C-alpha positions as a Python dict, from the first residue, in 0.01 Angstrom:
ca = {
    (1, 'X'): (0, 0, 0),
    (2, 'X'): (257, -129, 231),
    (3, 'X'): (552, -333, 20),
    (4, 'X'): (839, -552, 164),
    (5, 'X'): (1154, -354, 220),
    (6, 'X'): (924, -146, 456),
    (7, 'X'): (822, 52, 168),
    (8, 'X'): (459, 225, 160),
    (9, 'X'): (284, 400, -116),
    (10, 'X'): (-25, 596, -225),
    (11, 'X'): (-332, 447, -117),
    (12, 'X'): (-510, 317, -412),
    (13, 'X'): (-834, 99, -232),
    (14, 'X'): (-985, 436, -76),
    (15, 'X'): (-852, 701, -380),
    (16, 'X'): (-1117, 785, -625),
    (17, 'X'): (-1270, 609, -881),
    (18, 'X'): (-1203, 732, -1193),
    (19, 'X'): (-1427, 626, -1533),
    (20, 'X'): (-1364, 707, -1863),
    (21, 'X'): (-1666, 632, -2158),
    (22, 'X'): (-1555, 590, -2493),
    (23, 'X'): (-1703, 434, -2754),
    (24, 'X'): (-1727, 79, -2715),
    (25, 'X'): (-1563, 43, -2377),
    (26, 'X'): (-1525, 195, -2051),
    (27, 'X'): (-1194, 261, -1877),
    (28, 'X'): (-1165, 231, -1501),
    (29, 'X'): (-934, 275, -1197),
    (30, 'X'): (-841, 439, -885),
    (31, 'X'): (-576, 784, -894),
    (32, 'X'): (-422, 845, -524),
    (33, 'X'): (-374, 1229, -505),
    (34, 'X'): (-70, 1373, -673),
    (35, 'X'): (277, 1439, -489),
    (36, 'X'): (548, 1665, -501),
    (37, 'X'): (564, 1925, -739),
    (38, 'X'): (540, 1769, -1056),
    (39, 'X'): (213, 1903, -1308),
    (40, 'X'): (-41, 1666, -1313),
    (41, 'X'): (-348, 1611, -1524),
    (42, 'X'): (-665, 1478, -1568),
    (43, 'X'): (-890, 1514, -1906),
    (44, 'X'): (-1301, 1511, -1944),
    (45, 'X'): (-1398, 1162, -1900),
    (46, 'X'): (-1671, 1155, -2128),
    (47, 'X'): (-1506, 1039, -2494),
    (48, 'X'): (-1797, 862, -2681),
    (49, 'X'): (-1813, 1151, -2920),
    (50, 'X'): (-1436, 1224, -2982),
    (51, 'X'): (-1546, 1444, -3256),
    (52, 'X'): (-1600, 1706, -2928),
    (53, 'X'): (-1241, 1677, -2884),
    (54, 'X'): (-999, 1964, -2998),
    (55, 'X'): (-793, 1884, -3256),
    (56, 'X'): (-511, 2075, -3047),
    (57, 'X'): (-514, 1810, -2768),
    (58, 'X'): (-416, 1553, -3052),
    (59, 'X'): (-48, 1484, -3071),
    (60, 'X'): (89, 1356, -3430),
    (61, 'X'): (321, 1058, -3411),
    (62, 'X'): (583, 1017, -3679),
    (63, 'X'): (437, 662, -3744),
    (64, 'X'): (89, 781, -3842),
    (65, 'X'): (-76, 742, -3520),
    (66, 'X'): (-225, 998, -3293),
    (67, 'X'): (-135, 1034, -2892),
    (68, 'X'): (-421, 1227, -2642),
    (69, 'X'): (-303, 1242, -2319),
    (70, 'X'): (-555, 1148, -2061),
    (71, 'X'): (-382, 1111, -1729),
    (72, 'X'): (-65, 1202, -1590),
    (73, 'X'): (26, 1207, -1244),
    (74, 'X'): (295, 1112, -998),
    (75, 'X'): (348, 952, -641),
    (76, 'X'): (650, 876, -391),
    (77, 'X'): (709, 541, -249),
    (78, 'X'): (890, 637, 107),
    (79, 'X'): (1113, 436, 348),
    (80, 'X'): (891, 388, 651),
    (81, 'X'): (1113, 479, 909),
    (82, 'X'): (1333, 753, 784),
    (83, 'X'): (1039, 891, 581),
    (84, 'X'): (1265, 924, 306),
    (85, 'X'): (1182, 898, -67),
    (86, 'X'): (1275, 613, -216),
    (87, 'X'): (1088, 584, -552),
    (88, 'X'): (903, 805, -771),
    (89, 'X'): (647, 678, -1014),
    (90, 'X'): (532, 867, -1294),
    (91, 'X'): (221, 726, -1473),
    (92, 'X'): (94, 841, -1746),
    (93, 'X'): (-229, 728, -1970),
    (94, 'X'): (-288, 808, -2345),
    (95, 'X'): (-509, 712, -2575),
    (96, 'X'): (-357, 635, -2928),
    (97, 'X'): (-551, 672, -3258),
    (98, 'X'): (-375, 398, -3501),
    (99, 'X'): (-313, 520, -3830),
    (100, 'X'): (-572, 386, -4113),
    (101, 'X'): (-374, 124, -4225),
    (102, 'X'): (-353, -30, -3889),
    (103, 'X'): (-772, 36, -3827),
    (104, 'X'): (-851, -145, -4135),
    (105, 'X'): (-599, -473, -4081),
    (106, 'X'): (-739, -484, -3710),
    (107, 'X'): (-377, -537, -3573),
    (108, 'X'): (-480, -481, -3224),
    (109, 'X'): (-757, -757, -3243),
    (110, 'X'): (-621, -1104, -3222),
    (111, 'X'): (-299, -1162, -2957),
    (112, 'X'): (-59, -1271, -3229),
    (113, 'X'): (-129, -1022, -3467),
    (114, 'X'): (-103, -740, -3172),
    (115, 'X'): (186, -894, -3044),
    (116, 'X'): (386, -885, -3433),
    (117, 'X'): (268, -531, -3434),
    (118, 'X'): (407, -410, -3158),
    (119, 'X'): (723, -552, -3156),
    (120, 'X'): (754, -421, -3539),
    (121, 'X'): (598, -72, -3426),
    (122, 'X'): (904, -74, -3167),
    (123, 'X'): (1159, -150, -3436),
    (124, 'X'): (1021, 148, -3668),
    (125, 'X'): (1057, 365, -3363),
    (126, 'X'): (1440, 300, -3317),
    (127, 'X'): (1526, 351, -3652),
    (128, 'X'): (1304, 658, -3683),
    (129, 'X'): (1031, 531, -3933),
    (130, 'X'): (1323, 470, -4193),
    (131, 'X'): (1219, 120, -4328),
    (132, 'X'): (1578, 35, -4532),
    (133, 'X'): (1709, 84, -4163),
    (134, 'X'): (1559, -254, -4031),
    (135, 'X'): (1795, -562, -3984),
    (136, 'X'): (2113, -299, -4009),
    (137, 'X'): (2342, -273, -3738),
    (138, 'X'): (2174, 94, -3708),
    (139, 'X'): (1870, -40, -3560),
    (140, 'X'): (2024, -319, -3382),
    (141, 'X'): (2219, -23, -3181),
    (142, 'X'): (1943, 202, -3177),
    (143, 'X'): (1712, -55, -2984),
    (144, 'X'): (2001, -120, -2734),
    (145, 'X'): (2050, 222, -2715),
    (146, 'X'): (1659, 270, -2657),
    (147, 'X'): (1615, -53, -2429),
    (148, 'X'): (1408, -171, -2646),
    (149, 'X'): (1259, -531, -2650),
    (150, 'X'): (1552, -729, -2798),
    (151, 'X'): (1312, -1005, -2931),
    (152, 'X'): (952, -1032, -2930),
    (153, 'X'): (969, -1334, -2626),
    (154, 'X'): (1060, -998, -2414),
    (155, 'X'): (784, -854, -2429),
    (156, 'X'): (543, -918, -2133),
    (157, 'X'): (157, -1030, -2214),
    (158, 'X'): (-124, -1046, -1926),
    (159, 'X'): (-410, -1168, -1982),
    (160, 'X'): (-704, -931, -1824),
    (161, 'X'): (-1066, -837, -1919),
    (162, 'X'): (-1094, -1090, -2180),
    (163, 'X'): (-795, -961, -2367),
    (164, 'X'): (-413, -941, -2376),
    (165, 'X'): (-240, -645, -2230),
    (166, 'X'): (121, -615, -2363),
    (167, 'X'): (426, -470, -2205),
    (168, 'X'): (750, -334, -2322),
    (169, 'X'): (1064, -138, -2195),
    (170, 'X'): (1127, 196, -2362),
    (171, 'X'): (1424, 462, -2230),
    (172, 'X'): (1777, 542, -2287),
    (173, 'X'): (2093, 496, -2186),
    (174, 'X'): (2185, 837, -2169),
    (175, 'X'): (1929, 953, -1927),
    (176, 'X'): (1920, 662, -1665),
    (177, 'X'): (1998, 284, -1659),
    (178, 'X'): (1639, 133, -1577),
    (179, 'X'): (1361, 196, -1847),
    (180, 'X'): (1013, 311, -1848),
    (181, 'X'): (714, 6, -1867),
    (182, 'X'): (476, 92, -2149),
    (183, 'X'): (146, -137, -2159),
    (184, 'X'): (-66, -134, -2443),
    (185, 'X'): (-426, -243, -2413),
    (186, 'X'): (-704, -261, -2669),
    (187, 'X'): (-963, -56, -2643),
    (188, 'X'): (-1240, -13, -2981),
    (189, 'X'): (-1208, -37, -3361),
    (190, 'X'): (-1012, 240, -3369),
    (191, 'X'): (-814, 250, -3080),
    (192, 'X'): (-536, 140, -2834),
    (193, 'X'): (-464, 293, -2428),
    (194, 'X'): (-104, 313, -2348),
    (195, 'X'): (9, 301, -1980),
    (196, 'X'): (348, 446, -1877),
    (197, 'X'): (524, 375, -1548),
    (198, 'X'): (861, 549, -1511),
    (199, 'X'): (975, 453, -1178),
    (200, 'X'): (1292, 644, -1049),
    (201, 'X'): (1510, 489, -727),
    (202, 'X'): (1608, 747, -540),
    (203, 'X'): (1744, 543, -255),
    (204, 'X'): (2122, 619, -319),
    (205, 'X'): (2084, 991, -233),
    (206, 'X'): (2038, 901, 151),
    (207, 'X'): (2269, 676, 322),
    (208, 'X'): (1977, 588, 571),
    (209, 'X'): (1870, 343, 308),
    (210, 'X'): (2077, 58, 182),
    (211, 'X'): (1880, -179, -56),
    (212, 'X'): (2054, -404, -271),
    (213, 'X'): (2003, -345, -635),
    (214, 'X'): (1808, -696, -719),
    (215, 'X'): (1532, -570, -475),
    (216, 'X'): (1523, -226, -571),
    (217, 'X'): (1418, -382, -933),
    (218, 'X'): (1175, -631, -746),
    (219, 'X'): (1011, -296, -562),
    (220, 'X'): (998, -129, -890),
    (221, 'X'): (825, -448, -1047),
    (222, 'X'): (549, -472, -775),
    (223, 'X'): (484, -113, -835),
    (224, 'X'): (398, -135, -1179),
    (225, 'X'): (228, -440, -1106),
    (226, 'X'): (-1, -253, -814),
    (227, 'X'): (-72, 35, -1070),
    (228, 'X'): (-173, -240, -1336),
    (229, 'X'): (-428, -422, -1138),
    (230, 'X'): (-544, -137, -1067),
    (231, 'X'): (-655, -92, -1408),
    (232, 'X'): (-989, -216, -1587),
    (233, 'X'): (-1158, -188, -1918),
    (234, 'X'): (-1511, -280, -2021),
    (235, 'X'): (-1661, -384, -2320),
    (236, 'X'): (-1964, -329, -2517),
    (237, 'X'): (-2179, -668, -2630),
    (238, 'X'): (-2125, -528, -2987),
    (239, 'X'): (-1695, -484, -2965),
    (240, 'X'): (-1689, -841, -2752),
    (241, 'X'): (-1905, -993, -3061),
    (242, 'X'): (-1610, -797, -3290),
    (243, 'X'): (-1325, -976, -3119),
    (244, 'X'): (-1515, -1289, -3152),
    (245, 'X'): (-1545, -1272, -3520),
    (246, 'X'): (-1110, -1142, -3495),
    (247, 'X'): (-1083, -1465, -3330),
    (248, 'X'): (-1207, -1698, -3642),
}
């Protein structure tokens, strides 16, 4: 896709289609081929019986929930007349297990409760799962520190396939001053996808390119947004009838 600043990325309408089956819903989009050197990878796309998946692939978060990578891959967005670089996107998909306690309160059901749980999930993260922690001028600097969502009107909510998407900013200070996006998307009873876009500017390492700050962040927005609508999920009849009885 061409962008304004005379920016053009992967090609997304004429990349492969890409379908992942779990239970309860499908997942869907296009993946351009990968750039640069970077590793890249792409799991089995069948996951209705996640009982066939290794227990190896499964990552253990300090929370209680469990992270399998899916997809991870990485593209430049170049200056089209210099043909220089002058963004790289990293996306990245996993599917996260929630821990039992979250399965049986159905926190990723209804928008408000999601919403609450994310926000809090994000709080537990800066402060390292240490619950005496919260309100303390230890998380407030940890969340700073972090780039976390300083209240829970920052964090973004789209409404798409009959359901709200969330977004927050994750990073650190320490390691560059823009964060990564992180959308989180309902997916069964059991189950949230996360999608991670950690766009890098690289336009200050060539003189040939001088875009102001403001629309370097706009560029970076439109990317994520591309990569986003790019995105679908599917229901079954029997989760859409599930969410209807969340809703009463």
């Amino acid at each position: 896709m061409r962008f304004s600043l005379d920016v053009i990325g992967p090609d997304f309408d004429n990349s492969d289609l890409i379908v992942f089956q779990f239970s309860g819903a499908d997942l869907s989009f296009r993946l351009p081929d990968h750039h640069g050197s970077y590793n890249c990878f792409l799991a089995a796309q069948d996951m209705t019986d996640m009982s066939k998946v290794s227990s190896d692939a499964w990552s253990q978060h300090p929370l209680g929930q469990k992270d399998l990578r899916l997809v991870k891959q990485s593209w430049f967005y170049d200056d089209i007349e210099s043909q220089n670089h002058v963004v790289l996107c990293d996306f990245k998909i996993e599917l996260v297990e929630l821990a039992p306690a979250e399965q049986a309160q159905a926190v990723h059901l209804k928008p408000a409760d999601f919403e609450k749980w994310l926000y809090h999930h994000y709080r537990l993260i800066a402060v390292e799962g240490v619950e005496s922690h919260l309100g303390t001028e230890i998380e407030a600097l940890a969340r700073k520190e972090h780039m976390m969502p300083a209240d829970m009107s920052a964090i973004e909510k789209l409404d798409k396939d009959g359901l709200v998407w969330l977004t927050a900013t994750l990073g650190h200070v320490s390691i560059r001053d823009r964060p990564d996006w992180r959308t989180y998307i309902p997916l069964n009873e059991s189950s949230i996808l996360t999608v991670t876009c950690s766009i890098t500017i690289f336009s200050s390492d060539h003189d040939s390119i001088t875009i102001p700050m403001p629309e370097l962040d706009q560029l970076r927005k439109d990317i994520r947004d591309e990569i986003l609508d790019n995105i679908s999920v599917t229901y079954s009849s029997a989760f859409q009838e599930r969410l209807n009885q969340a809703e009463r």
